[in-house]
Each structure stands twice: as structure tokens, then as C-alpha cells.
XYZ file of C-alpha atoms in Angstrom:
365
model
C 0.000 0.000 0.000
C 2.803 2.423 0.845
C 4.514 1.702 -2.452
C 1.273 2.268 -4.372
C 0.800 5.620 -2.658
C 4.318 6.713 -3.562
C 3.755 5.850 -7.221
C 0.558 7.900 -7.217
C 2.382 10.814 -5.627
C 5.065 10.621 -8.306
C 2.405 11.268 -10.910
C 0.852 13.976 -8.778
C 4.137 15.813 -8.316
C 5.562 15.365 -11.804
C 2.866 15.019 -14.403
C -0.311 16.488 -13.011
C 0.647 20.006 -14.007
C 0.427 18.832 -17.614
C -2.686 16.675 -17.409
C -5.232 18.898 -15.732
C -7.625 20.940 -17.831
C -5.982 20.776 -21.241
C -7.933 21.246 -24.438
C -5.250 19.653 -26.610
C -2.615 17.334 -25.233
C -0.073 14.836 -26.440
C 0.630 11.597 -24.576
C 3.833 11.555 -22.582
C 6.664 9.644 -24.183
C 8.429 6.928 -22.210
C 10.248 9.106 -19.711
C 12.291 7.251 -17.137
C 12.841 8.528 -13.570
C 15.292 11.417 -13.322
C 14.787 12.259 -17.004
C 14.234 15.843 -18.101
C 10.929 16.778 -19.739
C 10.440 19.425 -22.432
C 7.029 20.980 -23.144
C 5.857 23.669 -25.561
C 3.454 26.342 -24.324
C 1.699 29.116 -26.195
C 3.503 32.367 -25.313
C 1.744 34.901 -23.147
C 2.035 36.891 -19.962
C 2.338 34.716 -16.858
C 1.369 36.066 -13.439
C 3.692 34.248 -11.038
C 2.116 35.656 -7.879
C -0.559 33.087 -6.909
C -2.714 35.761 -5.256
C -3.282 37.296 -8.699
C -3.377 34.130 -10.823
C -6.188 33.763 -13.322
C -5.355 31.496 -16.274
C -5.349 27.723 -16.737
C -1.745 27.906 -18.008
C -0.711 29.393 -14.676
C -2.607 26.629 -12.889
C -0.566 24.008 -14.746
C 2.753 25.728 -14.047
C 1.902 26.392 -10.412
C 1.286 22.706 -9.727
C 5.014 22.220 -10.242
C 6.292 24.985 -7.947
C 3.570 25.566 -5.344
C 1.642 23.380 -2.923
C -1.329 24.170 -0.699
C -2.691 22.429 2.362
C -4.108 19.804 0.013
C -3.576 18.993 -3.669
C -5.706 17.297 -6.326
C -5.268 13.597 -6.965
C -4.138 13.371 -10.628
C -6.820 10.882 -11.625
C -9.792 11.408 -9.315
C -9.252 15.142 -8.571
C -10.128 14.391 -4.952
C -8.114 16.355 -2.339
C -5.111 14.498 -0.921
C -2.493 15.655 1.619
C -0.125 18.416 0.572
C 1.514 20.773 3.056
C -0.950 19.348 5.575
C -0.183 15.737 6.391
C -3.593 15.136 7.975
C -6.808 16.806 9.065
C -9.987 16.187 11.009
C -13.492 17.554 10.486
C -15.934 18.267 13.292
C -19.237 16.411 13.462
C -21.146 19.487 12.294
C -18.799 19.909 9.300
C -17.839 23.461 10.233
C -14.394 23.049 11.806
C -11.341 21.695 9.977
C -8.192 21.062 11.984
C -5.050 20.656 9.859
C -1.723 19.269 11.008
C 1.102 20.653 8.848
C 4.206 18.659 8.019
C 7.251 19.547 10.034
C 9.397 18.989 6.928
C 7.330 21.214 4.596
C 9.789 23.846 3.351
C 10.022 26.819 1.042
C 12.717 26.924 -1.641
C 15.201 28.556 0.762
C 14.802 25.857 3.420
C 12.603 27.843 5.801
C 9.652 25.971 7.205
C 6.081 26.422 5.934
C 4.023 27.193 9.052
C 0.324 27.648 9.853
C 1.110 31.344 10.337
C 2.317 31.530 6.717
C -1.033 30.178 5.550
C -3.026 32.577 7.717
C -0.983 35.657 6.821
C -1.093 34.862 3.085
C -4.855 34.443 3.129
C -5.412 37.619 5.153
C -3.331 39.586 2.649
C -5.266 37.985 -0.200
C -8.632 38.860 1.364
C -7.450 42.403 2.072
C -7.007 42.994 -1.659
C -10.694 42.317 -2.314
C -11.532 42.069 -5.997
C -7.928 42.728 -7.006
C -7.273 39.092 -6.140
C -9.437 37.180 -8.657
C -9.973 34.091 -6.500
C -10.123 35.627 -3.008
C -13.840 34.813 -2.975
C -12.949 31.116 -2.719
C -12.322 31.744 0.992
C -15.830 33.133 1.575
C -16.864 29.892 3.294
C -14.647 30.881 6.232
C -16.212 32.781 9.117
C -15.684 36.510 8.528
C -13.919 36.106 5.172
C -16.591 37.753 3.028
C -16.809 40.776 5.342
C -13.022 41.043 5.420
C -12.837 40.892 1.638
C -15.495 43.593 1.272
C -13.761 45.799 3.848
C -16.680 45.905 6.289
C -14.788 44.133 9.083
C -11.040 43.890 9.640
C -10.996 42.417 13.152
C -8.366 39.619 13.019
C -10.052 37.757 15.864
C -13.296 37.506 13.870
C -11.724 35.561 10.993
C -12.163 31.795 11.026
C -8.453 31.076 10.547
C -6.705 30.236 13.814
C -3.101 29.243 14.433
C -3.227 26.874 17.395
C 0.495 26.098 17.499
C 3.476 25.710 15.157
C 1.908 22.623 13.547
C -1.845 23.188 13.761
C -4.202 25.378 11.738
C -7.920 25.524 12.553
C -10.416 26.709 9.936
C -13.993 27.535 10.932
C -16.734 27.783 8.308
C -19.925 29.821 8.309
C -21.764 26.581 7.563
C -20.881 23.062 6.471
C -19.487 22.967 2.914
C -18.656 19.470 1.599
C -16.698 20.992 -1.288
C -14.412 23.037 0.979
C -11.433 20.654 0.873
C -11.483 20.629 -2.918
C -11.460 24.426 -2.957
C -8.340 24.459 -0.765
C -6.440 22.653 -3.541
C -6.851 25.675 -5.824
C -3.563 27.159 -7.032
C -4.317 30.630 -5.601
C -4.542 29.430 -1.985
C -0.944 28.339 -1.508
C 1.172 29.817 1.325
C 3.821 32.378 0.443
C 6.982 33.395 2.338
C 6.689 36.654 4.269
C 9.038 38.590 1.979
C 6.885 37.830 -1.075
C 3.391 38.569 0.242
C 3.486 42.349 -0.088
C 4.933 42.489 -3.599
C 2.202 43.034 -6.182
C 4.050 41.930 -9.292
C 7.180 39.859 -9.702
C 9.182 41.043 -12.701
C 11.235 38.921 -15.057
C 14.364 39.484 -12.974
C 12.681 38.928 -9.601
C 12.905 35.575 -7.810
C 9.838 33.333 -7.634
C 9.295 31.387 -4.410
C 8.471 27.698 -4.285
C 7.315 25.089 -1.820
C 6.457 22.468 -4.439
C 8.426 19.671 -6.125
C 10.199 22.049 -8.530
C 11.657 25.533 -8.411
C 12.435 28.012 -11.176
C 16.071 28.084 -12.182
C 15.642 30.689 -14.929
C 12.899 32.297 -17.000
C 12.773 34.517 -20.055
C 10.009 35.506 -22.437
C 10.748 32.392 -24.510
C 11.769 29.707 -21.994
C 11.236 28.595 -18.403
C 13.689 26.209 -16.745
C 12.576 24.308 -13.630
C 14.762 22.074 -11.476
C 13.930 19.876 -8.522
C 13.387 21.652 -5.210
C 15.931 20.096 -2.822
C 13.802 21.114 0.179
C 10.554 19.554 -1.030
C 9.203 17.204 1.644
C 8.410 14.384 -0.828
C 11.322 14.808 -3.221
C 11.986 11.044 -3.348
C 8.707 10.660 -5.233
C 9.450 13.312 -7.853
C 9.952 11.422 -11.104
C 11.732 14.069 -13.182
C 15.043 15.852 -12.815
C 13.625 19.030 -14.344
C 11.172 20.575 -16.808
C 11.779 22.983 -19.685
C 8.846 25.018 -20.994
C 9.335 26.532 -24.446
C 7.086 29.570 -24.989
C 6.616 29.880 -28.720
C 3.857 30.180 -31.293
C 5.398 28.134 -34.094
C 3.099 25.201 -34.946
C 5.358 23.798 -37.666
C 8.555 23.856 -35.589
C 6.804 22.513 -32.496
C 5.412 19.608 -34.499
C 8.765 18.828 -36.093
C 10.521 18.896 -32.719
C 7.875 16.575 -31.321
C 8.426 14.132 -34.182
C 12.168 14.285 -33.545
C 11.702 13.564 -29.843
C 13.159 16.858 -28.612
C 9.757 17.931 -27.251
C 7.780 15.552 -25.043
C 4.556 17.550 -24.810
C 2.857 20.197 -26.919
C 0.179 21.980 -24.954
C -0.846 24.249 -27.823
C 0.425 25.626 -31.137
C 0.932 22.580 -33.357
C 0.166 21.436 -36.885
C -1.642 18.098 -36.780
C -0.875 17.452 -40.458
C 2.835 17.308 -39.620
C 2.590 14.840 -36.729
C 4.290 11.519 -37.416
C 3.764 9.743 -34.074
C 0.702 7.438 -34.406
C -1.973 8.027 -31.807
C -0.165 10.987 -30.291
C -2.972 13.526 -30.619
C -5.533 13.561 -27.824
C -8.426 16.006 -27.648
C -10.262 16.625 -24.401
C -12.809 19.200 -23.302
C -11.524 21.851 -20.928
C -13.945 22.949 -18.230
C -13.468 26.577 -19.100
C -14.827 29.092 -21.558
C -13.075 31.714 -23.674
C -15.401 34.698 -23.908
C -15.632 38.361 -24.851
C -17.012 40.888 -22.383
C -17.805 44.602 -22.277
C -16.038 47.089 -20.043
C -19.107 49.022 -18.966
C -17.025 51.732 -17.297
C -16.235 53.086 -20.773
C -18.516 55.853 -22.109
C -21.317 54.515 -24.281
C -21.064 50.889 -23.250
C -23.477 51.421 -20.377
C -26.208 51.651 -23.062
C -27.669 48.177 -23.784
C -28.431 49.130 -27.391
C -24.762 49.915 -27.986
C -23.747 46.561 -26.552
C -26.345 44.731 -28.635
C -25.130 46.586 -31.716
C -21.534 45.542 -31.135
C -22.616 41.927 -30.722
C -24.574 42.195 -33.969
C -21.387 43.315 -35.710
C -19.503 40.214 -34.519
C -19.241 37.196 -36.843
C -20.228 34.840 -34.019
C -20.443 31.758 -36.237
C -16.876 32.346 -37.420
C -15.644 32.924 -33.859
C -17.257 29.652 -32.758
C -16.057 27.721 -35.764
C -14.413 24.288 -35.331
C -11.536 25.821 -37.290
C -10.873 27.979 -34.233
C -11.826 25.648 -31.373
C -11.887 21.864 -31.274
C -14.930 21.991 -28.994
C -16.764 25.245 -29.834
C -19.710 26.377 -27.738
C -22.374 29.057 -27.938
C -22.881 29.521 -24.203
C -20.966 30.809 -21.209
C -21.491 27.616 -19.213
C -19.956 24.579 -20.978
C -22.495 22.196 -22.471
C -23.670 19.954 -19.635
C -26.404 17.292 -20.054
C -29.653 18.539 -18.558
C -28.514 22.159 -18.335
C -31.140 24.541 -19.792
C -30.409 26.069 -23.173
C -29.815 29.825 -22.768
C -31.109 32.546 -25.062
C -28.702 33.035 -27.942
C -27.345 36.392 -29.159
C -28.941 37.618 -32.351
C -27.375 36.616 -35.666
C -24.626 38.603 -37.364
C -26.311 41.671 -38.860
C -24.348 44.871 -39.543
C -27.582 46.525 -40.760
C -29.336 45.868 -37.459
C -26.220 47.041 -35.607
C -26.289 50.415 -37.392
C -29.982 50.842 -36.569
C -29.320 50.189 -32.892
C -26.401 52.612 -32.823
C -28.587 55.302 -34.394
C -31.315 54.690 -31.789
C -28.689 55.011 -29.060
C -27.540 58.382 -30.378
C -24.517 57.177 -32.346
C -25.502 57.376 -36.028
C -23.164 55.146 -38.027
C -21.118 54.746 -34.845
C -20.314 58.446 -34.545
C -20.867 60.383 -31.356
């Protein structure tokens, strides 16, 4: 049983960052323990501060360098021990008592403590809506009021440090999903020196308490090496990971065929692939969408917004040529979920009429 658990943890620490939530993925080649893995990512801005994370790409990268109280099991997605080695839940489901590992460490060897968790979360809640996922802590007593700024009494928050190993979380009411929420990549503890820094630039260090740490990063490549202070480093199955950030489908595909890239997470040309059965397509539980910034003049008018939507070639935007699994709704297609009202069809003529009615004839005004 112990051996089976260690094998599962090897996958969780090494490969899960690649498996979770991908729209397009390639099966991992036969990597042996201690081998280096190379993956290709679509280039884009990466927010390394977990308190401000937002994208699924960041979620995949963060699984390698950060770890919360619990983490997701790579196959079942059920919460399993992370920084916390164990926990108990009260009979009424409102109190969670976590015991943190004494050997949980940050990248510099300093211990991860219950106080680090509490202080990170308080800072995150204090930023309100500036931290996109701070609302995930709203189940905690006092968290919603703290986040909204209506109450900043530290003693009223349901996050209590009992001692150097024990963290007690008290909920407003029982929430069976609470443990799964704690595995989210934004809720990881941060060292004290990193909590108050809004943005970490390209030349700034990035902390880690996960299986890997960042050795170097540029706009085109990220190099990760094993974290020597990680509590479960014996179960980490790779010596390091290289992420290539490039939008070159042809070159990515050729490098994959040649075996110099083990994974392509995006930006590939399927017609060039020469490895049988390598392409796998899976739905991602996420939606790419356009939205209006209603703080801009004119966009507060619903007729203007409807006009802009009427200008959009929605069928082309939702084409299978653009997305492997296109959708016409904000919520992904789920069996039994009611069909929402659809935006009106592409009609520039109707758009101009609406703009005129709103006081912007032919878009002028």
C-alpha cells in the first residue's frame, strides 16, 4: 500500500501540471525517472504571484512549484495531503483542523508554518476584488466581510493558528466541497518577503514550496529544477522541466516528431505529426469569452452593446476551425442544463440601426 501511494504521488508531483484541464494534449513519451521533460506552451504573460493568478496555463505551471494544504489527486481530482499531512473535520462539518508537516519547506529551506497560511490568506482577502480568487475563501467565518472591507478584526476571521503545527479553519456553515477548494492554485502559502509584492518582474525571484523551483525564466523559456527542500522529493519522477514559450506550430510539431519535445500543450500542426496516436483532444472545463467594459462611455447603453454583438461574426468565432470543442454559451455544455437565449445573428444593418437609436448614427458620437 505504501509503495502504491508513492507511485501515485510521483504522478501527482511530476505530471499532473500537464494533465489537468488541457484542451489539446499529447501523450507523454516513455520518460524514465530522473529524465528531463520538455514541453511547448503558447507564449503569453504569466502572473507568477498566486494571489493574482487567473489562467489555466498558470494553474498548470503552479502545480510544479507551489503546494497548498491539500492537492488534487491526478486521476480522481479528490483532495489528498499536501503541506498538511492530515486533518480532522468536526461532526457538524464546520471546523477543519489541519496538522502541517514539520518537513514542509520553502525553496530557501525555511519551514512552511500555519502562520504563513493565515498571513497569506489575510493579505489575499485584504485585496478584495484585485485578487481574482479571493472569494474562494468566503466559506470561512468573517472572510466575506473582510474581503469587502466591512470588518477587519483579526479575531473575527475563522483562521486560527493553534500552534506551530496546527491550523484551525472555521466555516460559516458546512461545505462538503471546501477541501477541494483548498487545492486551488491561488490558496498556496507564500513566504513573508513575497506577500506584499504586487508583481514579480522577469528578474525577480519566484518562491516555491512544491516539487520544482524556477532556475531561470525569459520571455521564450522557463527552466525548472527539482526543489531540494521539497518534503516528498523522493517521489518526484523528473530531474527538471523545460517550458518553451513559442507560437510556431510547424517547428513545435517537427521537434515533437524528432523527440526533442515531449509535450505540446498548444500551437501545433496536426498534419505534420508523425507519431501514431499521439494527438488527444479533451474538453476543458473553461470558456473563452468576450465581455464589455461598462465603465467606458457609451457601453453602459444596452443598445450599444447589442449593436456591437450584432457586428460580430459569431459563427466564425465559434467555428471548429478555431476551437476543437466550440460552444455558444458561457457555461460549458452539460447534459440537462437549460439552453440559454442566444445572441442575435450577425447583422451589420441591425447594428447600425441600434447605434442610431442610441444616439450614435453610423457609430459616430
